[in-house]
Short mmCIF file of C-alpha atoms in Angstrom, two decimals:
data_model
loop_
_atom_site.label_atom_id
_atom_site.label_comp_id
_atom_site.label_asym_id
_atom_site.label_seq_id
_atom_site.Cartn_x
_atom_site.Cartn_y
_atom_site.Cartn_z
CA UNK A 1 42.22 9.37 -80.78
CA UNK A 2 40.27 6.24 -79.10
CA UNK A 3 37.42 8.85 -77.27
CA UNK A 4 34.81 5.78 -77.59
CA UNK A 5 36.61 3.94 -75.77
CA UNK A 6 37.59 5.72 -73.09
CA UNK A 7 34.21 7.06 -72.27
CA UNK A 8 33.05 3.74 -72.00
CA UNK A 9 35.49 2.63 -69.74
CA UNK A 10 34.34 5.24 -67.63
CA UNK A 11 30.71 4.53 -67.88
CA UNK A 12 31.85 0.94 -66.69
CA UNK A 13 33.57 2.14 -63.94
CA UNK A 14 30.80 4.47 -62.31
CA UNK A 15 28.49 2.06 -62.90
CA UNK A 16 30.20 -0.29 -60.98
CA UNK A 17 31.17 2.31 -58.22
CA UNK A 18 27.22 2.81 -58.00
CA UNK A 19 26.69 -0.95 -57.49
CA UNK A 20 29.05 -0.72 -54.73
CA UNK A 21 28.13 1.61 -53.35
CA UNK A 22 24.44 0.49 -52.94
CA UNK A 23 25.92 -3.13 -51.90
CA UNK A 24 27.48 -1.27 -48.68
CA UNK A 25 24.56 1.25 -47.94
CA UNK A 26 22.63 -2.38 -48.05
CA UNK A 27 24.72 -4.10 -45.73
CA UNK A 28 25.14 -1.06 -43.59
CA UNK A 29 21.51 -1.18 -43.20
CA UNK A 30 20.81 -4.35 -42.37
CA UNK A 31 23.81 -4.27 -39.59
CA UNK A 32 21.72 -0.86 -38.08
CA UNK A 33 19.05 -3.00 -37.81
CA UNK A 34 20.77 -6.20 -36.12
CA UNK A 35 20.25 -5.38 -32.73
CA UNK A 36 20.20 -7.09 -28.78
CA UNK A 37 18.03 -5.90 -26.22
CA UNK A 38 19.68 -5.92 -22.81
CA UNK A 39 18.17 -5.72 -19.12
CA UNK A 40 19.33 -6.07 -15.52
CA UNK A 41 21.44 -9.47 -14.45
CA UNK A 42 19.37 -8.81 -11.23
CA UNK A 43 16.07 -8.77 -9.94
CA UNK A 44 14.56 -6.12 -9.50
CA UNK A 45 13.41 -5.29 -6.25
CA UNK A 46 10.14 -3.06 -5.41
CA UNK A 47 8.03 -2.07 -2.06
CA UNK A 48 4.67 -3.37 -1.79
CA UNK A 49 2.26 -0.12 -2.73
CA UNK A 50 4.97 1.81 -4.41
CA UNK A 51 6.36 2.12 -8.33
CA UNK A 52 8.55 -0.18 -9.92
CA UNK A 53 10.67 0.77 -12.45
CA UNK A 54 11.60 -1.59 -14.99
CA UNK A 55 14.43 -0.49 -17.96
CA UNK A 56 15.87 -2.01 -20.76
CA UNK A 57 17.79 -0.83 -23.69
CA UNK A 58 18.95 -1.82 -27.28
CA UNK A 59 22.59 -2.80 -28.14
CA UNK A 60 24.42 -1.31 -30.65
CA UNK A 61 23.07 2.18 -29.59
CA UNK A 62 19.80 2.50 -32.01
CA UNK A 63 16.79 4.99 -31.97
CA UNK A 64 13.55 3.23 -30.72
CA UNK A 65 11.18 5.90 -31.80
CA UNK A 66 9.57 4.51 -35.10
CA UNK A 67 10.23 0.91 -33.26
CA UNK A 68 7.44 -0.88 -31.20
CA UNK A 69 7.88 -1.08 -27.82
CA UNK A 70 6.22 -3.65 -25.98
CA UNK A 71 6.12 -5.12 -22.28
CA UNK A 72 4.51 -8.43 -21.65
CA UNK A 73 4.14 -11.00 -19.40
CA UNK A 74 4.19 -14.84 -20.06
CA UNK A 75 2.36 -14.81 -22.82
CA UNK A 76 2.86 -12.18 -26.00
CA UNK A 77 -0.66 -11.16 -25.69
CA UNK A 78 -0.86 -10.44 -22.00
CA UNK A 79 0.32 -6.50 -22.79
CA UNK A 80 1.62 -4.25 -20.20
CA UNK A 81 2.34 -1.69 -21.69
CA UNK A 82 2.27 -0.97 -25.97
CA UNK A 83 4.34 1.65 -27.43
CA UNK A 84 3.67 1.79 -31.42
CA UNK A 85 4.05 3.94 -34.10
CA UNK A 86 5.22 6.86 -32.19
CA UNK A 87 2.45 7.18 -29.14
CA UNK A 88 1.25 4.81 -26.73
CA UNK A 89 -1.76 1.90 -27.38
CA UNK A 90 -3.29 1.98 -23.98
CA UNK A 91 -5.88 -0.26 -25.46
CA UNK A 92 -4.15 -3.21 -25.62
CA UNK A 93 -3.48 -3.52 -22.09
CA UNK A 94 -4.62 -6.30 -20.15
CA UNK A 95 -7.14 -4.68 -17.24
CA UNK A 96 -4.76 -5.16 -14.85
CA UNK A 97 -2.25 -2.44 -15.66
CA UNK A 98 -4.78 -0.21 -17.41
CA UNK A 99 -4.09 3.65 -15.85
CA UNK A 100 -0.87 2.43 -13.39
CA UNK A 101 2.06 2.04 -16.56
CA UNK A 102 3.90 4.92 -18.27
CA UNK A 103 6.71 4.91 -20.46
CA UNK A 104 9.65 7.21 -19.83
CA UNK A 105 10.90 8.20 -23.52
CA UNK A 106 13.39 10.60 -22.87
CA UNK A 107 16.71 8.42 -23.96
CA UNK A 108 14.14 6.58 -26.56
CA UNK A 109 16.71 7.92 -29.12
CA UNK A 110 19.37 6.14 -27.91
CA UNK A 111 17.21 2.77 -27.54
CA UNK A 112 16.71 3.46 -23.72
CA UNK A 113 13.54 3.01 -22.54
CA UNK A 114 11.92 2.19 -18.90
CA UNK A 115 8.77 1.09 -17.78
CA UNK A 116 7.01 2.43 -14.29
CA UNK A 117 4.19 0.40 -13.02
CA UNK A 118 2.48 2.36 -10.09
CA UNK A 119 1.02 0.64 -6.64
CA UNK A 120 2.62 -2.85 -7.01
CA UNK A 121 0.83 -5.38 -5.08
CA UNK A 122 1.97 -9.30 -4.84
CA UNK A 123 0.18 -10.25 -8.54
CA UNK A 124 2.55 -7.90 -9.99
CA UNK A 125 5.66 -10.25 -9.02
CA UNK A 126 6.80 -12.54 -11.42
CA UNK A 127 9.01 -11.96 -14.87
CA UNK A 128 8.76 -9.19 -17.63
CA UNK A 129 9.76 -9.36 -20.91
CA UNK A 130 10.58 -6.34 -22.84
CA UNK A 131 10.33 -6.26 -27.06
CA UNK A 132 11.36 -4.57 -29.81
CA UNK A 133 10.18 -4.81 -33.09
CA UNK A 134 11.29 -2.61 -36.11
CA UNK A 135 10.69 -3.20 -40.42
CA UNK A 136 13.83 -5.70 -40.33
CA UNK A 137 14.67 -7.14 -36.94
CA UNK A 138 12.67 -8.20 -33.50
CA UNK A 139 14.12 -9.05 -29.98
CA UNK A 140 13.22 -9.11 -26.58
CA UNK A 141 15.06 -9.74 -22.85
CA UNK A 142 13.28 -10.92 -20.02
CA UNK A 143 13.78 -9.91 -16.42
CA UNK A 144 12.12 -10.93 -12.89
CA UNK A 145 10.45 -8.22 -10.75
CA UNK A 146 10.56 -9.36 -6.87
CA UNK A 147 7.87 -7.53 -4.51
CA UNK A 148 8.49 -6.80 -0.85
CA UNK A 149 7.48 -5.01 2.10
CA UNK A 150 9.41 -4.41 5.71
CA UNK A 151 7.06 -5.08 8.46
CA UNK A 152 5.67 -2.54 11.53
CA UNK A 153 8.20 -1.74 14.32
CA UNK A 154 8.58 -4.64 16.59
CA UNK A 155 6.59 -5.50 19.76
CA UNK A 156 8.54 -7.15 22.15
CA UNK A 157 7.14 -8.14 25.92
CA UNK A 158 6.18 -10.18 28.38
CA UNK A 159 3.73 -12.41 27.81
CA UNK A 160 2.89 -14.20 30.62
CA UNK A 161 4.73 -17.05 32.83
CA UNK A 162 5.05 -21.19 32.58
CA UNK A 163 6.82 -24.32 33.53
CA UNK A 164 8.94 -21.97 35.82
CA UNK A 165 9.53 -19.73 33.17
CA UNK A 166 8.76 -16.11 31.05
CA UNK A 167 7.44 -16.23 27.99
CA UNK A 168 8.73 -13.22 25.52
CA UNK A 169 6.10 -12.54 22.90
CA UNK A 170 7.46 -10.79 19.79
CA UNK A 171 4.76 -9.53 17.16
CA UNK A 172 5.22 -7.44 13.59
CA UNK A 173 2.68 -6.88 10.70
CA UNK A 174 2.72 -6.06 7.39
CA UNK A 175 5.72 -8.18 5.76
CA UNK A 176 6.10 -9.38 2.42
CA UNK A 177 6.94 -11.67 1.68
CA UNK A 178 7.07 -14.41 4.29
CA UNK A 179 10.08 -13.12 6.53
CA UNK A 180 12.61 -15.24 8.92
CA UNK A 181 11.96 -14.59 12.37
CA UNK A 182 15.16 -15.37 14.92
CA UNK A 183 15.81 -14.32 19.12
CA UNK A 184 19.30 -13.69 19.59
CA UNK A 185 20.79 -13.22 23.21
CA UNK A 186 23.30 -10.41 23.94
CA UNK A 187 26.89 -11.88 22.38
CA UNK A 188 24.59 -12.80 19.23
CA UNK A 189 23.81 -16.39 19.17
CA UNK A 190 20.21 -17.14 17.83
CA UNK A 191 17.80 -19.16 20.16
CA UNK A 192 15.44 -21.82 19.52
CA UNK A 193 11.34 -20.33 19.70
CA UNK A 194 9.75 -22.35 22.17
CA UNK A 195 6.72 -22.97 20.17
CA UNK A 196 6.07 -22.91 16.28
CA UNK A 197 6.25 -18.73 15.05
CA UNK A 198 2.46 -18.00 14.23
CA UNK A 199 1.77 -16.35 11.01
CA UNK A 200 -1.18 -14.79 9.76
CA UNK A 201 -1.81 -13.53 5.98
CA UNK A 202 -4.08 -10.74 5.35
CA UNK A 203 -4.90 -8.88 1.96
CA UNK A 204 -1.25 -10.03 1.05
CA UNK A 205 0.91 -9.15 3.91
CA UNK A 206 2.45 -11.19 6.54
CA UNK A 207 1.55 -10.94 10.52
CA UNK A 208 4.25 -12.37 12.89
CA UNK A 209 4.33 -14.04 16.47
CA UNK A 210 6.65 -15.87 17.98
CA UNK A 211 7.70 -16.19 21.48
CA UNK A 212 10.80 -17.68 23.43
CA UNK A 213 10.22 -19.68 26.71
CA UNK A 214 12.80 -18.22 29.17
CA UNK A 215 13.78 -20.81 32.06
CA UNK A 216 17.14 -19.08 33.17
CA UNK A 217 18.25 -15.31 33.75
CA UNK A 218 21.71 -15.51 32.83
CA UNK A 219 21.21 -13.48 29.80
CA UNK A 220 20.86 -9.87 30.55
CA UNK A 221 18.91 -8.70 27.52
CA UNK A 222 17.13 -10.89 24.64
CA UNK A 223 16.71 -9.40 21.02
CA UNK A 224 14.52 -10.48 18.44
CA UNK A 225 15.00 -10.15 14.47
CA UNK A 226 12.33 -10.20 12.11
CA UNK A 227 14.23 -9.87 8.55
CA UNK A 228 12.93 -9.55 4.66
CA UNK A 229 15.16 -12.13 2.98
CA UNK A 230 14.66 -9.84 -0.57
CA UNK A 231 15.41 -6.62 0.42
CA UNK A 232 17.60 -8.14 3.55
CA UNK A 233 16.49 -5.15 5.48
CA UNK A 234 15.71 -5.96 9.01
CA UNK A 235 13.49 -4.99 12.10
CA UNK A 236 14.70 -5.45 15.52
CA UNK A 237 13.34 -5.04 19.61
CA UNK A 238 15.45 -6.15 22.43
CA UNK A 239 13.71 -6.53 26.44
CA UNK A 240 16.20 -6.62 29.26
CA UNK A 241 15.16 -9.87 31.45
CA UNK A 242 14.44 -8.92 35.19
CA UNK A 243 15.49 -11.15 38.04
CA UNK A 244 12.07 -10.21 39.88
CA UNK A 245 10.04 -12.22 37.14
CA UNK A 246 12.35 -15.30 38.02
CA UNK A 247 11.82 -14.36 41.63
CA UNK A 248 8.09 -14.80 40.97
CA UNK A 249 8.22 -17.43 39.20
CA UNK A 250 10.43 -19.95 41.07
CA UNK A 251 8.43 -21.48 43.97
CA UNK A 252 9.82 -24.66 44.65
CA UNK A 253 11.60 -23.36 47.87
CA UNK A 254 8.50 -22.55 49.42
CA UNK A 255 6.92 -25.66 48.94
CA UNK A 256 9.75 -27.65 50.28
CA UNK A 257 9.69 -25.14 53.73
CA UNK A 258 6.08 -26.27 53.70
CA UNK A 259 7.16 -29.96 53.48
CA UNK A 260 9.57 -29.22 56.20
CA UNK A 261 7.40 -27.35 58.16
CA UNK A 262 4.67 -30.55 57.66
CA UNK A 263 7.03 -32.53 60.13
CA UNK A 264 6.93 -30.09 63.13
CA UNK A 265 3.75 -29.10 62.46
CA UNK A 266 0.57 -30.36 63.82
CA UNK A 267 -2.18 -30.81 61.12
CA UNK A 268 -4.29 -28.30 61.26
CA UNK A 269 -1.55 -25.51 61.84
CA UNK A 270 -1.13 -27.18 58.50
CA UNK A 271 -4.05 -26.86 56.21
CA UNK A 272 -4.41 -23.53 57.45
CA UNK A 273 -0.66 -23.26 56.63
CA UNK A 274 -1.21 -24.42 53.06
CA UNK A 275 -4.44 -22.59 52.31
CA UNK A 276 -2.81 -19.23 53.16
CA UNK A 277 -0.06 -20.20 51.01
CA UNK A 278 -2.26 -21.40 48.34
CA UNK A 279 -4.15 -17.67 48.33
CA UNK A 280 -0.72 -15.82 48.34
CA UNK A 281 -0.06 -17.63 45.41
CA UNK A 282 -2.71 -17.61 43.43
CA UNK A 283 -3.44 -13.36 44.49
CA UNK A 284 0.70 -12.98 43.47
CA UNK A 285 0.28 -15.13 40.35
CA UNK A 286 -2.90 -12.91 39.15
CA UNK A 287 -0.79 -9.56 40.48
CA UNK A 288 1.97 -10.52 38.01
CA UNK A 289 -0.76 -11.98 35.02
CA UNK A 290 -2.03 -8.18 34.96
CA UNK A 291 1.22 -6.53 35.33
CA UNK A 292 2.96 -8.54 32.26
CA UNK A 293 -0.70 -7.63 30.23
CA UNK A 294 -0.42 -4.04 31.10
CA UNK A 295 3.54 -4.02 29.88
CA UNK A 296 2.58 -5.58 26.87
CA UNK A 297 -0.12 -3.07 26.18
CA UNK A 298 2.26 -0.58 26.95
CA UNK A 299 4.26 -2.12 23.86
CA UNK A 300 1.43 -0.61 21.54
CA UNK A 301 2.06 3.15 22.59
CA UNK A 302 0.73 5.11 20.09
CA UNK A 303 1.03 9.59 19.81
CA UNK A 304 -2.52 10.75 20.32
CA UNK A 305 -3.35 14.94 19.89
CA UNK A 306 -6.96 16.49 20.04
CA UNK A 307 -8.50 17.51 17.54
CA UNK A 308 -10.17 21.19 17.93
CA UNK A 309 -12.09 20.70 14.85
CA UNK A 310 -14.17 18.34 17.09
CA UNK A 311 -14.04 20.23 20.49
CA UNK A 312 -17.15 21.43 21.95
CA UNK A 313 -17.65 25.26 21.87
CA UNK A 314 -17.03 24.96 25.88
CA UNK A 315 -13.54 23.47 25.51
CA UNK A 316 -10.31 24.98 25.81
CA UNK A 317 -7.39 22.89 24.49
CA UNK A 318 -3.63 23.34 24.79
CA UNK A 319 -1.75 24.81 22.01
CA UNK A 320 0.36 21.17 21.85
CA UNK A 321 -3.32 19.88 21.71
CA UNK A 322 -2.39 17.36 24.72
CA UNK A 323 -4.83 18.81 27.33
CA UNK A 324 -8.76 19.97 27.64
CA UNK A 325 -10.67 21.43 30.08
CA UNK A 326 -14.23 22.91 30.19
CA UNK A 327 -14.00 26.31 30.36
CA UNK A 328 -17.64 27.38 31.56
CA UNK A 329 -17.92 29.98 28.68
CA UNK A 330 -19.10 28.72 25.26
CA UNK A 331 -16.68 30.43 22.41
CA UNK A 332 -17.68 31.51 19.34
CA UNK A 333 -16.18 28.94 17.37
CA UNK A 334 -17.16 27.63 13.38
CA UNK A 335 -19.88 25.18 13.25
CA UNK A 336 -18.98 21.79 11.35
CA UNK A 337 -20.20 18.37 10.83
CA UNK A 338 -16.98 17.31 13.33
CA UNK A 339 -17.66 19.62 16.22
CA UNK A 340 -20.02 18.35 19.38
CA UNK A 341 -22.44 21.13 20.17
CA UNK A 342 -24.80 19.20 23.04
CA UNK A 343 -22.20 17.42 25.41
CA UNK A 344 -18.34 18.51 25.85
CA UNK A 345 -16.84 16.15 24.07
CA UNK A 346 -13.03 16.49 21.85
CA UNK A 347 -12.07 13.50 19.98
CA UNK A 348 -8.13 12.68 18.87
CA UNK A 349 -6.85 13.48 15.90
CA UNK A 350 -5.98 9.91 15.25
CA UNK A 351 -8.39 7.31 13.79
CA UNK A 352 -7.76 3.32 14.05
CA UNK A 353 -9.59 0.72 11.94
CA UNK A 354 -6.92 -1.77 12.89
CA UNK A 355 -4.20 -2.82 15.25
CA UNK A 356 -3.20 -2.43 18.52
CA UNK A 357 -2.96 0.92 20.14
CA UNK A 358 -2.41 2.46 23.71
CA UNK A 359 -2.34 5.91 25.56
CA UNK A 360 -2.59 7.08 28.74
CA UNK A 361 -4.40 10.17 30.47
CA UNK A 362 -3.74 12.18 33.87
CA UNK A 363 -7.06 13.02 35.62
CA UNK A 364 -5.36 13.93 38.62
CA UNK A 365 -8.19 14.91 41.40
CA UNK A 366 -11.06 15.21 38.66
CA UNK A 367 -14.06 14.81 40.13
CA UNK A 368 -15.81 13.67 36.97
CA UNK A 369 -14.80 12.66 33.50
CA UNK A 370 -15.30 10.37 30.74
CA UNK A 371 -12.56 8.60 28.81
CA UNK A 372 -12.12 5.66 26.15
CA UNK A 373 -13.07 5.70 22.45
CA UNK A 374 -16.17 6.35 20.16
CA UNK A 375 -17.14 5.59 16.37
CA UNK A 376 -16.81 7.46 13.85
CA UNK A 377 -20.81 7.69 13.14
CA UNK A 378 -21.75 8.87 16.97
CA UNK A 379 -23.96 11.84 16.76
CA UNK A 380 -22.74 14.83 17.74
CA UNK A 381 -25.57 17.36 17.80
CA UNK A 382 -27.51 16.39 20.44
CA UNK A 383 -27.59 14.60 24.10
CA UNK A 384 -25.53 11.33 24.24
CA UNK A 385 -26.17 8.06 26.16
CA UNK A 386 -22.73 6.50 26.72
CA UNK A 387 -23.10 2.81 25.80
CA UNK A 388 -22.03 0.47 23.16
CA UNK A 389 -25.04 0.29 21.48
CA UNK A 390 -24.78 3.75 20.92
CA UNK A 391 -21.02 3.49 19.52
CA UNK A 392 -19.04 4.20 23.01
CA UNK A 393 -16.82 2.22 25.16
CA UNK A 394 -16.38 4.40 28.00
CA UNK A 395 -15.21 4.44 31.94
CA UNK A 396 -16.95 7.21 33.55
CA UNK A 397 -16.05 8.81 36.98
CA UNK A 398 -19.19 10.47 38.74
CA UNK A 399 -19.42 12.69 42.24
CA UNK A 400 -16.13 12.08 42.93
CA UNK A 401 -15.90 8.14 44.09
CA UNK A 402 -18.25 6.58 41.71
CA UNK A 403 -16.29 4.77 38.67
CA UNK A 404 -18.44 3.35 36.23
CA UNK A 405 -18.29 1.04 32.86
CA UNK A 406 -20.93 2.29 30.35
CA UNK A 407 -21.71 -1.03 29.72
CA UNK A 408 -25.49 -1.13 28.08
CA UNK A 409 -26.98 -0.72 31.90
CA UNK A 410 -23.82 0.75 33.45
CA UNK A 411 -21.42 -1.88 35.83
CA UNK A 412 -20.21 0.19 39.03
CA UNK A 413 -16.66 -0.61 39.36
CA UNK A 414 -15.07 -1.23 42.79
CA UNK A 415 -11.57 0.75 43.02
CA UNK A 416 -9.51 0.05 46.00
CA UNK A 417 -6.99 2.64 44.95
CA UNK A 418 -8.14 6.04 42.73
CA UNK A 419 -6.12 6.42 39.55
CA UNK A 420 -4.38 9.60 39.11
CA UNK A 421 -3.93 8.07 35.33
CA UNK A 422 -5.89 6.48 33.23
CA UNK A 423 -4.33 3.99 30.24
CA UNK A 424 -6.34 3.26 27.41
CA UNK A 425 -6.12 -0.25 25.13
CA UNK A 426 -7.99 -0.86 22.09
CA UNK A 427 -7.30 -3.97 19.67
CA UNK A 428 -9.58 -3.37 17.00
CA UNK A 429 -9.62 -6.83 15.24
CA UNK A 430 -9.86 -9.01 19.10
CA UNK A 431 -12.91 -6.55 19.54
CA UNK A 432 -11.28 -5.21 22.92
CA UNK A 433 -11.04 -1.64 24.99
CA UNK A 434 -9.42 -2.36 28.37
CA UNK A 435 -8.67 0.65 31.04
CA UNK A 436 -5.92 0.44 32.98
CA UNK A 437 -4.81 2.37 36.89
CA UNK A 438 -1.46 3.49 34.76
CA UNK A 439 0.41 4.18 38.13
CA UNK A 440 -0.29 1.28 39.62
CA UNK A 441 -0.85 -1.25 36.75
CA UNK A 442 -4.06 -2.78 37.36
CA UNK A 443 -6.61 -3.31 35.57
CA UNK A 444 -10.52 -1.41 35.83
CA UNK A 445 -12.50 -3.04 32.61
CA UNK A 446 -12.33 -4.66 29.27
CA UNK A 447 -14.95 -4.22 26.77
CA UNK A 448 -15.69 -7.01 24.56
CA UNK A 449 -17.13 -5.90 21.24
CA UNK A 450 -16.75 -6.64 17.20
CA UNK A 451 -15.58 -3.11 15.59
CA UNK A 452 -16.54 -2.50 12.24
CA UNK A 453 -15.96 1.54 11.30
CA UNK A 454 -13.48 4.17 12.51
CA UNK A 455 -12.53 4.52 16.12
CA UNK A 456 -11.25 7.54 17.61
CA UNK A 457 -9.99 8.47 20.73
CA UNK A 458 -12.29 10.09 23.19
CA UNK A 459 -12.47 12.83 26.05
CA UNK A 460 -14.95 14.36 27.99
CA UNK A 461 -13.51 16.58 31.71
CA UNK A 462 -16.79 16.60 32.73
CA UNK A 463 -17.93 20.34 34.90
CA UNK A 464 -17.08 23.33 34.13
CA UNK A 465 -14.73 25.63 36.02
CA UNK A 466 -17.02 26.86 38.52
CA UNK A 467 -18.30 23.67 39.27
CA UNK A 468 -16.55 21.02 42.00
CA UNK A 469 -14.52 19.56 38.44
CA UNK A 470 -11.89 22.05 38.23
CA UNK A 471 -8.67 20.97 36.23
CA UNK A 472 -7.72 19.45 32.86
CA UNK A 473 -7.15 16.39 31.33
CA UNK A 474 -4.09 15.63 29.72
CA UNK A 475 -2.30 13.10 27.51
CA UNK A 476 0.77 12.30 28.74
CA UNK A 477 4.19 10.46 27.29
CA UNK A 478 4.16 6.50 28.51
CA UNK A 479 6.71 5.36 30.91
CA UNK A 480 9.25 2.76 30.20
CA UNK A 481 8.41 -0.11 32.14
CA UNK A 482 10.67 -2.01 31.17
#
């Protein structure tokens, strides 16, 4: 029997099996570690102040978690984010991103892996590359992150009148990035602005206006569109076009009667004739001037509430917190930096440090109070003097007839009608508080001022109940003028 032989053929066959079978574990290794990386065919889009969330993932399915992970931007050193040896390397970020990136691992295992970058502002948009790096094998993709922002609610109005025409003013803030602006009439078809659309760029975002000369009524209603070409979202306000403003506005038949009247008329009956109408004029044109202000300030409406946190002990407040009045009796209420304790005073609930904002207030037959707004800095401990120096821009109504400004040596205001209702205007960044008759829609006073902290809404009903000042002051919803 041959047993030599035999057990050397089978020596020569396992080793050769055991080659083999290394030769495939080796190429079955190096094919786990041939790999793509694969991100979004799309942009991806984020809001301005929010979290983006960029992902990415490895193709064939592979674990990541002994891999490095790392998100960069142009340049391989500019690090985002560094995910290494099983934790993340916040030191390697570049300052920008350091505390506002974390890593969501849970699908790591499957080579799934997403990046969250928190508060994006505009030096956040541009393009990403994600990388991953094992022993064997290194690839990245690269994607582009797009920032935007939809705007404030639209302001449409009014503006004021020319060339025998209205002007419609349309205004919007905060948009990012630059957005297209259009006025569309009722069936849809755009219109061309009559002058160029005004932007303004502050700490990144986009402020709009843009305003359409109207010479014509026949359209009923005009709309305008404001729209963020990267999220194409838009914002939209529409102001139905009365016939009275073109009314107004169209004179030319009265100066041809005057004309006419110039041939049957001796010359003196004349000038007299065309002074009066000269006077009419300009007392209708400055009528309608302060009418299509006050709508447009009525554009701003904003929801004001007291605040009782602020209210002096003396005040009672609604339970909607819409209405004071002075109740006579001083309550035992909890003292805080907030509350007046010398003067009754409540302030709103809402501050502004920007914008444009408007509210109105029924006094009814008050016979004293003070309205308008106040800084945030006043003191509120002890007696008051109600100028601007002293951080107030107030109208004042004293004995019953007596309206005052509390300008810095008080300007008596001449009323020819008492307001029932009071509207209140404050743009922060013109430096303006104007007061408004709201019934009637003239105007009392504008305060002209540069604003630097806080501004709050303010109230004061004056007398207490046994006093000749009975009744409350309340904060009521704005009519639609329009």
């Amino acid at each position: 029997m041959d047993f030599p032989e035999i057990s050397w053929r089978r020596a020569l066959f396992s080793l050769l099996g055991f080659v083999l079978l290394l030769t495939c574990l080796h190429f079955q290794n190096v094919n786990a570690e041939h790999f793509k990386v694969i991100g979004p065919d799309q942009p991806v889009v984020a809001v301005l102040g929010e979290d983006a969330e960029l992902s990415c993932h490895l193709s064939p399915v592979l674990s990541a978690e002994h891999m490095e992970v790392r998100w960069f931007r142009s340049s391989f050193q500019l690090v985002v984010h560094l995910y290494e040896n099983g934790k993340d390397q916040d030191g390697h970020q570049i300052p920008e991103y350091r505390g506002r990136t974390e890593l969501n691992r849970h699908y790591i295992s499957s080579g799934i892996v997403s990046l969250r970058i928190h508060n994006i502002g505009p030096d956040d948009e541009g393009s990403y590359t994600c990388f991953f790096q094992s022993d064997a094998s290194y690839e990245g993709a690269t994607l582009e992150l797009k920032i935007a922002r939809l705007g404030s609610v639209l302001s449409i109005s009014v503006k004021d009148y020319q060339d025998r025409g209205i002007n419609i003013l349309c205004e919007s803030a905060g948009w990012y990035p630059e957005p297209e602006v259009t006025f569309r009439q009722e069936v849809g078809q755009s219109l061309i602005p009559a002058s160029e659309t005004e932007l303004q760029r502050q700490n990144g975002l986009f402020s709009i206006k843009t305003s359409l000369l109207m010479r014509t009524n026949q359209y009923d209603k005009i709309t305008c569109h404001i729209r963020n070409t990267v999220m194409n979202q838009e914002r939209e306000s529409s102001i139905s076009i009365a016939g009275i403003f073109f009314q107004r506005v169209s004179r030319w038949m009265v100066s041809l009667s005057i004309l006419l009247a110039s041939v049957i008329i001796p010359c003196g009956s004349l000038v007299v004739l065309v002074i009066y109408h000269l006077r009419k004029e300009r007392h209708k044109k400055e009528s309608l001037r302060t009418e299509l202000e006050f709508r447009r300030c009525c554009s701003y409406t904003v929801n004001v509430t007291l605040n009782p946190e602020t209210a002096h002990p003396n005040l009672i407040l609604s339970e909607d917190w819409k209405s004071v009045r002075n109740g006579g009796t001083r309550q035992k209420l909890p003292d805080n930096p907030q509350r007046f304790d010398f003067v009754v005073i409540v302030l709103g609930c809402e501050s502004f440090t920007l914008g444009r904002h408007y509210w109105e207030v029924e006094v009814g037959d008050k016979t004293g109070w003070t309205l308008g707004v106040c800084k945030d800095s006043v003191n509120r401990k002890e007696e008051i003097i109600y100028t601007p120096e002293d951080g107030y821009w107030t109208v004042k109504l004293r004995e019953g007839d007596k309206y005052w400004a509390c300008t810095s040596s008080w300007t008596l205001l001449s009323l020819s009608v008492r307001p029932q209702a009071v509207g209140i205007f404050l743009d922060y960044e013109a430096g303006k508080v104007s007061f408004y008759n709201a019934d009637n829609k003239s105007h009392l006073f504008t305060f002209t001022d540069n604003f630097s902290e806080k501004l709050w809404p303010f109230f004061s009903p004056g007398l207490n109940e046994a006093g000749t000042n009975a009744g409350a002051l309340r904060i009521r919803p704005v009519p639609d003028w329009e």
